[in-house]
mmCIF file with all atom_site columns, C-alpha atoms in Angstrom:
data_model
loop_
_atom_site.group_PDB
_atom_site.id
_atom_site.type_symbol
_atom_site.label_atom_id
_atom_site.label_alt_id
_atom_site.label_comp_id
_atom_site.label_asym_id
_atom_site.label_entity_id
_atom_site.label_seq_id
_atom_site.pdbx_PDB_ins_code
_atom_site.Cartn_x
_atom_site.Cartn_y
_atom_site.Cartn_z
_atom_site.occupancy
_atom_site.B_iso_or_equiv
_atom_site.pdbx_formal_charge
_atom_site.auth_seq_id
_atom_site.auth_comp_id
_atom_site.auth_asym_id
_atom_site.auth_atom_id
_atom_site.pdbx_PDB_model_num
ATOM 1   C CA . GLY A 1 1   ? 114.218 116.667 108.327 1.00 67.00 ? 1   GLY A CA 1
ATOM 2   C CA . ALA A 1 2   ? 115.632 113.455 108.994 1.00 72.00 ? 2   ALA A CA 1
ATOM 3   C CA . VAL A 1 3   ? 119.716 112.735 108.391 1.00 89.00 ? 3   VAL A CA 1
ATOM 4   C CA . VAL A 1 4   ? 121.362 110.222 106.195 1.00 94.00 ? 4   VAL A CA 1
ATOM 5   C CA . SER A 1 5   ? 124.762 109.794 106.794 1.00 95.00 ? 5   SER A CA 1
ATOM 6   C CA . GLN A 1 6   ? 126.352 108.074 103.775 1.00 96.00 ? 6   GLN A CA 1
ATOM 7   C CA . HIS A 1 7   ? 129.947 106.814 103.785 1.00 97.00 ? 7   HIS A CA 1
ATOM 8   C CA . PRO A 1 8   ? 132.783 107.152 102.427 1.00 97.00 ? 8   PRO A CA 1
ATOM 9   C CA . SER A 1 9   ? 132.482 109.923 100.694 1.00 96.00 ? 9   SER A CA 1
ATOM 10  C CA . ARG A 1 10  ? 135.275 109.342 98.588  1.00 97.00 ? 10  ARG A CA 1
ATOM 11  C CA . VAL A 1 11  ? 136.948 105.748 97.776  1.00 98.00 ? 11  VAL A CA 1
ATOM 12  C CA . ILE A 1 12  ? 139.483 105.175 94.903  1.00 97.00 ? 12  ILE A CA 1
ATOM 13  C CA . CYS A 1 13  ? 139.830 101.601 94.372  1.00 96.00 ? 13  CYS A CA 1
ATOM 14  C CA . LYS A 1 14  ? 142.243 99.239  92.235  1.00 97.00 ? 14  LYS A CA 1
ATOM 15  C CA . SER A 1 15  ? 140.665 96.936  89.782  1.00 97.00 ? 15  SER A CA 1
ATOM 16  C CA . GLY A 1 16  ? 139.605 93.455  90.806  1.00 97.00 ? 16  GLY A CA 1
ATOM 17  C CA . THR A 1 17  ? 138.570 94.487  94.418  1.00 97.00 ? 17  THR A CA 1
ATOM 18  C CA . SER A 1 18  ? 135.296 95.097  96.262  1.00 97.00 ? 18  SER A CA 1
ATOM 19  C CA . VAL A 1 19  ? 133.445 98.181  97.550  1.00 98.00 ? 19  VAL A CA 1
ATOM 20  C CA . LYS A 1 20  ? 131.607 98.637  100.316 1.00 98.00 ? 20  LYS A CA 1
ATOM 21  C CA . ILE A 1 21  ? 129.186 101.521 100.867 1.00 98.00 ? 21  ILE A CA 1
ATOM 22  C CA . GLU A 1 22  ? 127.252 102.190 103.947 1.00 97.00 ? 22  GLU A CA 1
ATOM 23  C CA . CYS A 1 23  ? 123.582 104.657 104.136 1.00 96.00 ? 23  CYS A CA 1
ATOM 24  C CA . ARG A 1 24  ? 122.700 104.908 107.970 1.00 94.00 ? 24  ARG A CA 1
ATOM 25  C CA . SER A 1 25  ? 119.220 106.803 108.606 1.00 91.00 ? 25  SER A CA 1
ATOM 26  C CA . LEU A 1 26  ? 120.421 108.599 111.827 1.00 89.00 ? 26  LEU A CA 1
ATOM 27  C CA . ASP A 1 27  ? 117.059 109.573 113.330 1.00 84.00 ? 27  ASP A CA 1
ATOM 28  C CA . PHE A 1 28  ? 114.305 107.272 112.291 1.00 80.00 ? 28  PHE A CA 1
ATOM 29  C CA . GLN A 1 29  ? 114.107 103.742 111.124 1.00 83.00 ? 29  GLN A CA 1
ATOM 30  C CA . ALA A 1 30  ? 114.053 103.139 107.779 1.00 82.00 ? 30  ALA A CA 1
ATOM 31  C CA . THR A 1 31  ? 112.367 99.790  106.582 1.00 80.00 ? 31  THR A CA 1
ATOM 32  C CA . THR A 1 32  ? 113.104 100.463 103.031 1.00 88.00 ? 32  THR A CA 1
ATOM 33  C CA . MET A 1 33  ? 115.904 102.208 101.577 1.00 93.00 ? 33  MET A CA 1
ATOM 34  C CA . PHE A 1 34  ? 116.781 103.094 97.461  1.00 94.00 ? 34  PHE A CA 1
ATOM 35  C CA . TRP A 1 35  ? 120.373 103.342 95.509  1.00 96.00 ? 35  TRP A CA 1
ATOM 36  C CA . TYR A 1 36  ? 120.627 105.127 92.964  1.00 96.00 ? 36  TYR A CA 1
ATOM 37  C CA . ARG A 1 37  ? 123.737 105.466 91.073  1.00 97.00 ? 37  ARG A CA 1
ATOM 38  C CA . GLN A 1 38  ? 124.405 108.886 88.486  1.00 95.00 ? 38  GLN A CA 1
ATOM 39  C CA . PHE A 1 39  ? 126.977 109.482 85.857  1.00 91.00 ? 39  PHE A CA 1
ATOM 40  C CA . PRO A 1 40  ? 128.777 112.721 85.285  1.00 88.00 ? 40  PRO A CA 1
ATOM 41  C CA . LYS A 1 41  ? 125.901 115.241 84.278  1.00 86.00 ? 41  LYS A CA 1
ATOM 42  C CA . GLN A 1 42  ? 123.390 112.647 84.252  1.00 89.00 ? 42  GLN A CA 1
ATOM 43  C CA . SER A 1 43  ? 120.080 112.225 86.555  1.00 92.00 ? 43  SER A CA 1
ATOM 44  C CA . LEU A 1 44  ? 119.995 109.381 89.204  1.00 94.00 ? 44  LEU A CA 1
ATOM 45  C CA . MET A 1 45  ? 119.381 105.516 88.242  1.00 94.00 ? 45  MET A CA 1
ATOM 46  C CA . LEU A 1 46  ? 117.399 103.448 90.410  1.00 94.00 ? 46  LEU A CA 1
ATOM 47  C CA . MET A 1 47  ? 119.766 100.430 90.923  1.00 96.00 ? 47  MET A CA 1
ATOM 48  C CA . ALA A 1 48  ? 117.760 98.360  93.996  1.00 95.00 ? 48  ALA A CA 1
ATOM 49  C CA . THR A 1 49  ? 114.993 99.117  96.729  1.00 93.00 ? 49  THR A CA 1
ATOM 50  C CA . SER A 1 50  ? 116.720 97.505  99.735  1.00 89.00 ? 50  SER A CA 1
ATOM 51  C CA . ASN A 1 51  ? 114.443 96.057  102.063 1.00 85.00 ? 51  ASN A CA 1
ATOM 52  C CA . GLU A 1 52  ? 115.297 95.626  105.688 1.00 84.00 ? 52  GLU A CA 1
ATOM 53  C CA . GLY A 1 53  ? 115.878 91.594  106.516 1.00 83.00 ? 53  GLY A CA 1
ATOM 54  C CA . SER A 1 54  ? 114.704 90.975  103.476 1.00 85.00 ? 54  SER A CA 1
ATOM 55  C CA . LYS A 1 55  ? 116.329 90.049  99.906  1.00 88.00 ? 55  LYS A CA 1
ATOM 56  C CA . ALA A 1 56  ? 116.809 93.260  97.820  1.00 92.00 ? 56  ALA A CA 1
ATOM 57  C CA . THR A 1 57  ? 114.667 94.689  94.425  1.00 93.00 ? 57  THR A CA 1
ATOM 58  C CA . TYR A 1 58  ? 116.961 95.029  91.268  1.00 95.00 ? 58  TYR A CA 1
ATOM 59  C CA . GLU A 1 59  ? 115.960 97.174  88.908  1.00 94.00 ? 59  GLU A CA 1
ATOM 60  C CA . GLN A 1 60  ? 115.629 95.668  85.282  1.00 94.00 ? 60  GLN A CA 1
ATOM 61  C CA . GLY A 1 61  ? 119.660 95.469  84.303  1.00 94.00 ? 61  GLY A CA 1
ATOM 62  C CA . VAL A 1 62  ? 121.201 95.780  87.910  1.00 96.00 ? 62  VAL A CA 1
ATOM 63  C CA . GLU A 1 63  ? 123.436 92.879  88.370  1.00 95.00 ? 63  GLU A CA 1
ATOM 64  C CA . LYS A 1 64  ? 122.404 91.642  91.676  1.00 93.00 ? 64  LYS A CA 1
ATOM 65  C CA . ASP A 1 65  ? 125.490 89.561  92.163  1.00 95.00 ? 65  ASP A CA 1
ATOM 66  C CA . LYS A 1 66  ? 127.899 92.704  91.208  1.00 96.00 ? 66  LYS A CA 1
ATOM 67  C CA . PHE A 1 67  ? 126.113 95.219  93.388  1.00 97.00 ? 67  PHE A CA 1
ATOM 68  C CA . LEU A 1 68  ? 125.609 93.010  96.678  1.00 96.00 ? 68  LEU A CA 1
ATOM 69  C CA . ILE A 1 69  ? 122.775 94.773  98.825  1.00 95.00 ? 69  ILE A CA 1
ATOM 70  C CA . ASN A 1 70  ? 122.694 94.313  102.522 1.00 91.00 ? 70  ASN A CA 1
ATOM 71  C CA . HIS A 1 71  ? 120.020 95.898  105.130 1.00 89.00 ? 71  HIS A CA 1
ATOM 72  C CA . ALA A 1 72  ? 120.143 94.236  108.030 1.00 81.00 ? 72  ALA A CA 1
ATOM 73  C CA . SER A 1 73  ? 118.952 96.926  110.460 1.00 86.00 ? 73  SER A CA 1
ATOM 74  C CA . LEU A 1 74  ? 116.441 99.727  110.464 1.00 85.00 ? 74  LEU A CA 1
ATOM 75  C CA . THR A 1 75  ? 119.074 102.209 110.491 1.00 89.00 ? 75  THR A CA 1
ATOM 76  C CA . LEU A 1 76  ? 121.784 100.755 107.838 1.00 92.00 ? 76  LEU A CA 1
ATOM 77  C CA . SER A 1 77  ? 121.804 99.320  104.612 1.00 94.00 ? 77  SER A CA 1
ATOM 78  C CA . THR A 1 78  ? 125.410 98.630  102.649 1.00 95.00 ? 78  THR A CA 1
ATOM 79  C CA . LEU A 1 79  ? 125.917 98.503  98.693  1.00 97.00 ? 79  LEU A CA 1
ATOM 80  C CA . THR A 1 80  ? 129.254 96.285  98.052  1.00 97.00 ? 80  THR A CA 1
ATOM 81  C CA . VAL A 1 81  ? 130.033 96.750  94.459  1.00 98.00 ? 81  VAL A CA 1
ATOM 82  C CA . THR A 1 82  ? 132.284 93.682  93.868  1.00 97.00 ? 82  THR A CA 1
ATOM 83  C CA . SER A 1 83  ? 134.711 92.811  91.749  1.00 97.00 ? 83  SER A CA 1
ATOM 84  C CA . ALA A 1 84  ? 134.772 96.112  90.507  1.00 97.00 ? 84  ALA A CA 1
ATOM 85  C CA . HIS A 1 85  ? 136.057 97.471  87.357  1.00 96.00 ? 85  HIS A CA 1
ATOM 86  C CA . PRO A 1 86  ? 136.917 101.032 85.867  1.00 96.00 ? 86  PRO A CA 1
ATOM 87  C CA . GLU A 1 87  ? 132.824 101.121 84.212  1.00 96.00 ? 87  GLU A CA 1
ATOM 88  C CA . ASP A 1 88  ? 131.954 101.226 87.811  1.00 97.00 ? 88  ASP A CA 1
ATOM 89  C CA . SER A 1 89  ? 133.589 104.103 88.672  1.00 97.00 ? 89  SER A CA 1
ATOM 90  C CA . SER A 1 90  ? 130.531 106.426 89.699  1.00 96.00 ? 90  SER A CA 1
ATOM 91  C CA . PHE A 1 91  ? 128.826 108.130 92.180  1.00 97.00 ? 91  PHE A CA 1
ATOM 92  C CA . TYR A 1 92  ? 126.167 106.809 94.523  1.00 98.00 ? 92  TYR A CA 1
ATOM 93  C CA . ILE A 1 93  ? 123.653 107.664 96.125  1.00 97.00 ? 93  ILE A CA 1
ATOM 94  C CA . CYS A 1 94  ? 120.917 106.111 98.913  1.00 96.00 ? 94  CYS A CA 1
ATOM 95  C CA . SER A 1 95  ? 117.941 107.687 99.647  1.00 95.00 ? 95  SER A CA 1
ATOM 96  C CA . ALA A 1 96  ? 115.082 106.710 102.299 1.00 92.00 ? 96  ALA A CA 1
ATOM 97  C CA . ARG A 1 97  ? 111.496 107.696 102.838 1.00 85.00 ? 97  ARG A CA 1
ATOM 98  C CA . PHE A 1 98  ? 108.829 107.343 105.406 1.00 79.00 ? 98  PHE A CA 1
ATOM 99  C CA . LEU A 1 99  ? 106.780 105.115 103.700 1.00 75.00 ? 99  LEU A CA 1
ATOM 100 C CA . GLN A 1 100 ? 103.473 104.965 106.268 1.00 75.00 ? 100 GLN A CA 1
ATOM 101 C CA . ASP A 1 101 ? 102.616 108.232 104.001 1.00 76.00 ? 101 ASP A CA 1
ATOM 102 C CA . LYS A 1 102 ? 102.830 107.464 100.237 1.00 76.00 ? 102 LYS A CA 1
ATOM 103 C CA . ASN A 1 103 ? 102.639 111.593 99.522  1.00 83.00 ? 103 ASN A CA 1
ATOM 104 C CA . THR A 1 104 ? 106.075 111.513 101.385 1.00 86.00 ? 104 THR A CA 1
ATOM 105 C CA . GLU A 1 105 ? 109.893 113.005 101.073 1.00 89.00 ? 105 GLU A CA 1
ATOM 106 C CA . ALA A 1 106 ? 112.850 111.060 99.913  1.00 91.00 ? 106 ALA A CA 1
ATOM 107 C CA . PHE A 1 107 ? 115.706 112.420 102.376 1.00 93.00 ? 107 PHE A CA 1
ATOM 108 C CA . PHE A 1 108 ? 119.040 111.783 100.493 1.00 95.00 ? 108 PHE A CA 1
ATOM 109 C CA . GLY A 1 109 ? 122.761 110.053 101.827 1.00 96.00 ? 109 GLY A CA 1
ATOM 110 C CA . GLN A 1 110 ? 125.560 113.039 100.671 1.00 95.00 ? 110 GLN A CA 1
ATOM 111 C CA . GLY A 1 111 ? 126.899 110.013 97.981  1.00 96.00 ? 111 GLY A CA 1
ATOM 112 C CA . THR A 1 112 ? 129.863 108.468 97.047  1.00 97.00 ? 112 THR A CA 1
ATOM 113 C CA . ARG A 1 113 ? 132.202 108.892 94.310  1.00 97.00 ? 113 ARG A CA 1
ATOM 114 C CA . LEU A 1 114 ? 133.863 105.721 93.542  1.00 98.00 ? 114 LEU A CA 1
ATOM 115 C CA . THR A 1 115 ? 136.763 105.947 91.248  1.00 97.00 ? 115 THR A CA 1
ATOM 116 C CA . VAL A 1 116 ? 137.893 102.685 90.280  1.00 97.00 ? 116 VAL A CA 1
ATOM 117 C CA . VAL A 1 117 ? 141.900 102.224 88.746  1.00 97.00 ? 117 VAL A CA 1
ATOM 118 C CA . SER B 2 1   ? 114.290 103.567 83.239  1.00 44.00 ? 1   SER B CA 1
ATOM 119 C CA . GLN B 2 2   ? 114.096 107.049 83.604  1.00 49.00 ? 2   GLN B CA 1
ATOM 120 C CA . GLN B 2 3   ? 110.506 108.631 83.802  1.00 58.00 ? 3   GLN B CA 1
ATOM 121 C CA . GLY B 2 4   ? 110.747 111.102 81.319  1.00 65.00 ? 4   GLY B CA 1
ATOM 122 C CA . GLU B 2 5   ? 111.979 114.745 79.935  1.00 79.00 ? 5   GLU B CA 1
ATOM 123 C CA . GLU B 2 6   ? 113.025 117.640 81.603  1.00 84.00 ? 6   GLU B CA 1
ATOM 124 C CA . ASP B 2 7   ? 113.885 120.879 79.855  1.00 87.00 ? 7   ASP B CA 1
ATOM 125 C CA . PRO B 2 8   ? 116.000 122.742 79.318  1.00 92.00 ? 8   PRO B CA 1
ATOM 126 C CA . GLN B 2 9   ? 118.756 120.719 80.094  1.00 92.00 ? 9   GLN B CA 1
ATOM 127 C CA . ALA B 2 10  ? 120.728 123.913 80.551  1.00 94.00 ? 10  ALA B CA 1
ATOM 128 C CA . LEU B 2 11  ? 119.775 127.476 81.680  1.00 96.00 ? 11  LEU B CA 1
ATOM 129 C CA . SER B 2 12  ? 121.560 130.315 82.806  1.00 97.00 ? 12  SER B CA 1
ATOM 130 C CA . ILE B 2 13  ? 120.157 133.580 83.574  1.00 97.00 ? 13  ILE B CA 1
ATOM 131 C CA . GLN B 2 14  ? 121.177 137.188 85.752  1.00 97.00 ? 14  GLN B CA 1
ATOM 132 C CA . GLU B 2 15  ? 120.479 137.205 89.697  1.00 97.00 ? 15  GLU B CA 1
ATOM 133 C CA . GLY B 2 16  ? 117.090 138.758 90.016  1.00 97.00 ? 16  GLY B CA 1
ATOM 134 C CA . GLU B 2 17  ? 115.426 136.785 87.091  1.00 98.00 ? 17  GLU B CA 1
ATOM 135 C CA . ASN B 2 18  ? 112.828 134.035 87.449  1.00 98.00 ? 18  ASN B CA 1
ATOM 136 C CA . ALA B 2 19  ? 113.866 130.615 85.786  1.00 97.00 ? 19  ALA B CA 1
ATOM 137 C CA . THR B 2 20  ? 111.663 127.820 84.665  1.00 97.00 ? 20  THR B CA 1
ATOM 138 C CA . MET B 2 21  ? 112.534 124.386 84.210  1.00 97.00 ? 21  MET B CA 1
ATOM 139 C CA . ASN B 2 22  ? 109.873 121.931 82.768  1.00 96.00 ? 22  ASN B CA 1
ATOM 140 C CA . CYS B 2 23  ? 109.460 118.242 83.519  1.00 95.00 ? 23  CYS B CA 1
ATOM 141 C CA . SER B 2 24  ? 107.446 115.913 81.744  1.00 95.00 ? 24  SER B CA 1
ATOM 142 C CA . TYR B 2 25  ? 106.328 111.996 82.730  1.00 93.00 ? 25  TYR B CA 1
ATOM 143 C CA . LYS B 2 26  ? 104.704 109.145 81.099  1.00 90.00 ? 26  LYS B CA 1
ATOM 144 C CA . THR B 2 27  ? 102.835 107.286 83.904  1.00 87.00 ? 27  THR B CA 1
ATOM 145 C CA . SER B 2 28  ? 99.794  108.235 86.786  1.00 87.00 ? 28  SER B CA 1
ATOM 146 C CA . ILE B 2 29  ? 101.350 109.282 89.551  1.00 89.00 ? 29  ILE B CA 1
ATOM 147 C CA . ASN B 2 30  ? 100.670 109.821 93.298  1.00 89.00 ? 30  ASN B CA 1
ATOM 148 C CA . ASN B 2 31  ? 103.141 112.503 93.720  1.00 92.00 ? 31  ASN B CA 1
ATOM 149 C CA . LEU B 2 32  ? 105.496 114.723 91.586  1.00 95.00 ? 32  LEU B CA 1
ATOM 150 C CA . GLN B 2 33  ? 108.550 116.282 93.819  1.00 96.00 ? 33  GLN B CA 1
ATOM 151 C CA . TRP B 2 34  ? 111.201 118.548 92.734  1.00 97.00 ? 34  TRP B CA 1
ATOM 152 C CA . TYR B 2 35  ? 114.549 118.460 94.369  1.00 97.00 ? 35  TYR B CA 1
ATOM 153 C CA . ARG B 2 36  ? 118.281 120.338 94.399  1.00 97.00 ? 36  ARG B CA 1
ATOM 154 C CA . GLN B 2 37  ? 121.639 119.104 93.883  1.00 96.00 ? 37  GLN B CA 1
ATOM 155 C CA . ASN B 2 38  ? 125.064 120.909 94.067  1.00 94.00 ? 38  ASN B CA 1
ATOM 156 C CA . SER B 2 39  ? 127.753 119.496 92.389  1.00 89.00 ? 39  SER B CA 1
ATOM 157 C CA . GLY B 2 40  ? 128.841 116.054 94.148  1.00 86.00 ? 40  GLY B CA 1
ATOM 158 C CA . ARG B 2 41  ? 126.471 116.362 96.988  1.00 90.00 ? 41  ARG B CA 1
ATOM 159 C CA . GLY B 2 42  ? 123.362 114.657 97.370  1.00 91.00 ? 42  GLY B CA 1
ATOM 160 C CA . LEU B 2 43  ? 119.951 115.454 96.719  1.00 95.00 ? 43  LEU B CA 1
ATOM 161 C CA . VAL B 2 44  ? 118.142 118.082 99.087  1.00 95.00 ? 44  VAL B CA 1
ATOM 162 C CA . HIS B 2 45  ? 114.023 117.876 98.834  1.00 95.00 ? 45  HIS B CA 1
ATOM 163 C CA . LEU B 2 46  ? 112.364 121.280 97.621  1.00 97.00 ? 46  LEU B CA 1
ATOM 164 C CA . ILE B 2 47  ? 108.507 120.936 97.381  1.00 97.00 ? 47  ILE B CA 1
ATOM 165 C CA . LEU B 2 48  ? 105.512 117.576 96.471  1.00 96.00 ? 48  LEU B CA 1
ATOM 166 C CA . ILE B 2 49  ? 102.766 118.332 94.943  1.00 96.00 ? 49  ILE B CA 1
ATOM 167 C CA . ARG B 2 50  ? 100.244 115.627 95.072  1.00 94.00 ? 50  ARG B CA 1
ATOM 168 C CA . SER B 2 51  ? 98.422  114.304 92.275  1.00 93.00 ? 51  SER B CA 1
ATOM 169 C CA . ASN B 2 52  ? 95.147  115.807 93.262  1.00 95.00 ? 52  ASN B CA 1
ATOM 170 C CA . GLU B 2 53  ? 96.684  119.151 93.224  1.00 97.00 ? 53  GLU B CA 1
ATOM 171 C CA . ARG B 2 54  ? 97.919  121.817 90.037  1.00 97.00 ? 54  ARG B CA 1
ATOM 172 C CA . GLU B 2 55  ? 99.454  124.430 92.200  1.00 98.00 ? 55  GLU B CA 1
ATOM 173 C CA . LYS B 2 56  ? 102.029 124.580 95.266  1.00 97.00 ? 56  LYS B CA 1
ATOM 174 C CA . HIS B 2 57  ? 104.289 127.302 96.791  1.00 97.00 ? 57  HIS B CA 1
ATOM 175 C CA . SER B 2 58  ? 107.265 127.598 99.059  1.00 96.00 ? 58  SER B CA 1
ATOM 176 C CA . GLY B 2 59  ? 109.345 130.398 99.238  1.00 97.00 ? 59  GLY B CA 1
ATOM 177 C CA . ARG B 2 60  ? 110.516 131.711 96.138  1.00 98.00 ? 60  ARG B CA 1
ATOM 178 C CA . LEU B 2 61  ? 109.054 128.583 94.764  1.00 98.00 ? 61  LEU B CA 1
ATOM 179 C CA . ARG B 2 62  ? 106.214 127.711 92.910  1.00 98.00 ? 62  ARG B CA 1
ATOM 180 C CA . VAL B 2 63  ? 105.564 123.769 91.398  1.00 98.00 ? 63  VAL B CA 1
ATOM 181 C CA . THR B 2 64  ? 102.525 123.482 88.946  1.00 98.00 ? 64  THR B CA 1
ATOM 182 C CA . LEU B 2 65  ? 100.925 120.125 88.082  1.00 97.00 ? 65  LEU B CA 1
ATOM 183 C CA . ASP B 2 66  ? 99.432  119.242 84.994  1.00 97.00 ? 66  ASP B CA 1
ATOM 184 C CA . THR B 2 67  ? 97.918  115.498 85.182  1.00 95.00 ? 67  THR B CA 1
ATOM 185 C CA . SER B 2 68  ? 96.108  115.748 81.951  1.00 95.00 ? 68  SER B CA 1
ATOM 186 C CA . LYS B 2 69  ? 99.552  116.715 79.534  1.00 95.00 ? 69  LYS B CA 1
ATOM 187 C CA . LYS B 2 70  ? 101.856 114.740 82.512  1.00 95.00 ? 70  LYS B CA 1
ATOM 188 C CA . SER B 2 71  ? 103.846 117.739 83.083  1.00 96.00 ? 71  SER B CA 1
ATOM 189 C CA . SER B 2 72  ? 105.263 120.125 85.648  1.00 97.00 ? 72  SER B CA 1
ATOM 190 C CA . SER B 2 73  ? 106.978 123.110 86.256  1.00 97.00 ? 73  SER B CA 1
ATOM 191 C CA . LEU B 2 74  ? 109.092 124.720 88.789  1.00 98.00 ? 74  LEU B CA 1
ATOM 192 C CA . LEU B 2 75  ? 109.322 127.773 88.786  1.00 98.00 ? 75  LEU B CA 1
ATOM 193 C CA . ILE B 2 76  ? 111.924 130.038 90.898  1.00 98.00 ? 76  ILE B CA 1
ATOM 194 C CA . THR B 2 77  ? 111.667 133.882 91.450  1.00 98.00 ? 77  THR B CA 1
ATOM 195 C CA . ALA B 2 78  ? 114.478 136.476 91.952  1.00 98.00 ? 78  ALA B CA 1
ATOM 196 C CA . SER B 2 79  ? 116.342 134.016 91.384  1.00 98.00 ? 79  SER B CA 1
ATOM 197 C CA . ARG B 2 80  ? 119.839 134.330 93.241  1.00 97.00 ? 80  ARG B CA 1
ATOM 198 C CA . ALA B 2 81  ? 123.830 133.223 92.704  1.00 97.00 ? 81  ALA B CA 1
ATOM 199 C CA . ALA B 2 82  ? 123.474 130.200 95.585  1.00 97.00 ? 82  ALA B CA 1
ATOM 200 C CA . ASP B 2 83  ? 119.972 129.406 93.367  1.00 98.00 ? 83  ASP B CA 1
ATOM 201 C CA . THR B 2 84  ? 123.023 127.702 90.781  1.00 97.00 ? 84  THR B CA 1
ATOM 202 C CA . ALA B 2 85  ? 122.309 124.243 91.220  1.00 97.00 ? 85  ALA B CA 1
ATOM 203 C CA . SER B 2 86  ? 121.045 120.809 89.509  1.00 96.00 ? 86  SER B CA 1
ATOM 204 C CA . TYR B 2 87  ? 117.170 120.722 89.813  1.00 97.00 ? 87  TYR B CA 1
ATOM 205 C CA . PHE B 2 88  ? 115.398 117.463 89.277  1.00 96.00 ? 88  PHE B CA 1
ATOM 206 C CA . CYS B 2 89  ? 111.685 116.421 89.453  1.00 96.00 ? 89  CYS B CA 1
ATOM 207 C CA . ALA B 2 90  ? 110.922 112.863 90.370  1.00 95.00 ? 90  ALA B CA 1
ATOM 208 C CA . THR B 2 91  ? 107.812 111.099 90.441  1.00 93.00 ? 91  THR B CA 1
ATOM 209 C CA . ASP B 2 92  ? 106.090 108.320 92.660  1.00 87.00 ? 92  ASP B CA 1
ATOM 210 C CA . ALA B 2 93  ? 104.042 105.847 89.820  1.00 73.00 ? 93  ALA B CA 1
ATOM 211 C CA . GLY B 2 94  ? 102.974 104.275 93.489  1.00 64.00 ? 94  GLY B CA 1
ATOM 212 C CA . SER B 2 95  ? 101.824 101.262 91.795  1.00 62.00 ? 95  SER B CA 1
ATOM 213 C CA . GLY B 2 96  ? 102.274 99.275  95.213  1.00 63.00 ? 96  GLY B CA 1
ATOM 214 C CA . ASN B 2 97  ? 103.401 101.560 97.572  1.00 60.00 ? 97  ASN B CA 1
ATOM 215 C CA . THR B 2 98  ? 107.273 100.481 96.655  1.00 76.00 ? 98  THR B CA 1
ATOM 216 C CA . GLY B 2 99  ? 108.285 104.089 97.438  1.00 83.00 ? 99  GLY B CA 1
ATOM 217 C CA . LYS B 2 100 ? 110.697 104.478 94.365  1.00 88.00 ? 100 LYS B CA 1
ATOM 218 C CA . LEU B 2 101 ? 111.089 107.743 93.091  1.00 91.00 ? 101 LEU B CA 1
ATOM 219 C CA . ILE B 2 102 ? 111.890 107.994 89.554  1.00 90.00 ? 102 ILE B CA 1
ATOM 220 C CA . PHE B 2 103 ? 113.884 111.127 88.392  1.00 93.00 ? 103 PHE B CA 1
ATOM 221 C CA . GLY B 2 104 ? 113.827 113.256 85.327  1.00 92.00 ? 104 GLY B CA 1
ATOM 222 C CA . GLN B 2 105 ? 116.606 114.538 83.725  1.00 92.00 ? 105 GLN B CA 1
ATOM 223 C CA . GLY B 2 106 ? 117.458 117.593 85.360  1.00 94.00 ? 106 GLY B CA 1
ATOM 224 C CA . THR B 2 107 ? 117.960 120.875 84.814  1.00 95.00 ? 107 THR B CA 1
ATOM 225 C CA . THR B 2 108 ? 121.501 122.452 85.175  1.00 96.00 ? 108 THR B CA 1
ATOM 226 C CA . LEU B 2 109 ? 120.732 125.946 86.589  1.00 97.00 ? 109 LEU B CA 1
ATOM 227 C CA . GLN B 2 110 ? 123.318 128.989 86.787  1.00 97.00 ? 110 GLN B CA 1
ATOM 228 C CA . VAL B 2 111 ? 122.950 132.443 88.014  1.00 97.00 ? 111 VAL B CA 1
ATOM 229 C CA . LYS B 2 112 ? 125.201 134.861 86.990  1.00 97.00 ? 112 LYS B CA 1
ATOM 230 C CA . PRO B 2 113 ? 125.822 137.493 89.752  1.00 93.00 ? 113 PRO B CA 1
#
């Protein structure tokens, strides 16, 4: 199957700083990627759809100025958590799908554990 | 937003037993998918069932889909300790081709050796 690589796997940052998380599709061109957030022992909450060459589509309740998404190439999407606060501490996961066929699986990155202190 | 519920939330069984997890959803779908997540890791795709399919098998996995009841089940037969993980259903609600997957609450499965 396709490989999606996410980096870093863990990051600790100080409150008020910004953190960038990278998501790369290693062996296919991903015109669309998805960013999820997961709290401990909970499910994945879709944050936004990242579209190559255009603006991301954010889900209701997600602050676009807080969670900046850039999808500048067909293999890289980035999520920047700006002015991070302890409540932003969470597990962030990206995924990519081939959208030429609606019946396809999603490929997930390994996830990033963000801790804001 | 969550698509629906999964039950049970947690399941503990002995190795060799079967494990059944259920998923309900709210909207019409193109397909329903099941994923596995080991603690602190990304998700791994297990099986996809299309909206016009009723049952699908893959190795020790059996998935059913009842679109009239908007529900699906995942059966893992002859469980192994290595099956210990969280299992999530995800639906592709598919109006337009956004590709979004919406996940259920998940079932945490513990298989005791």
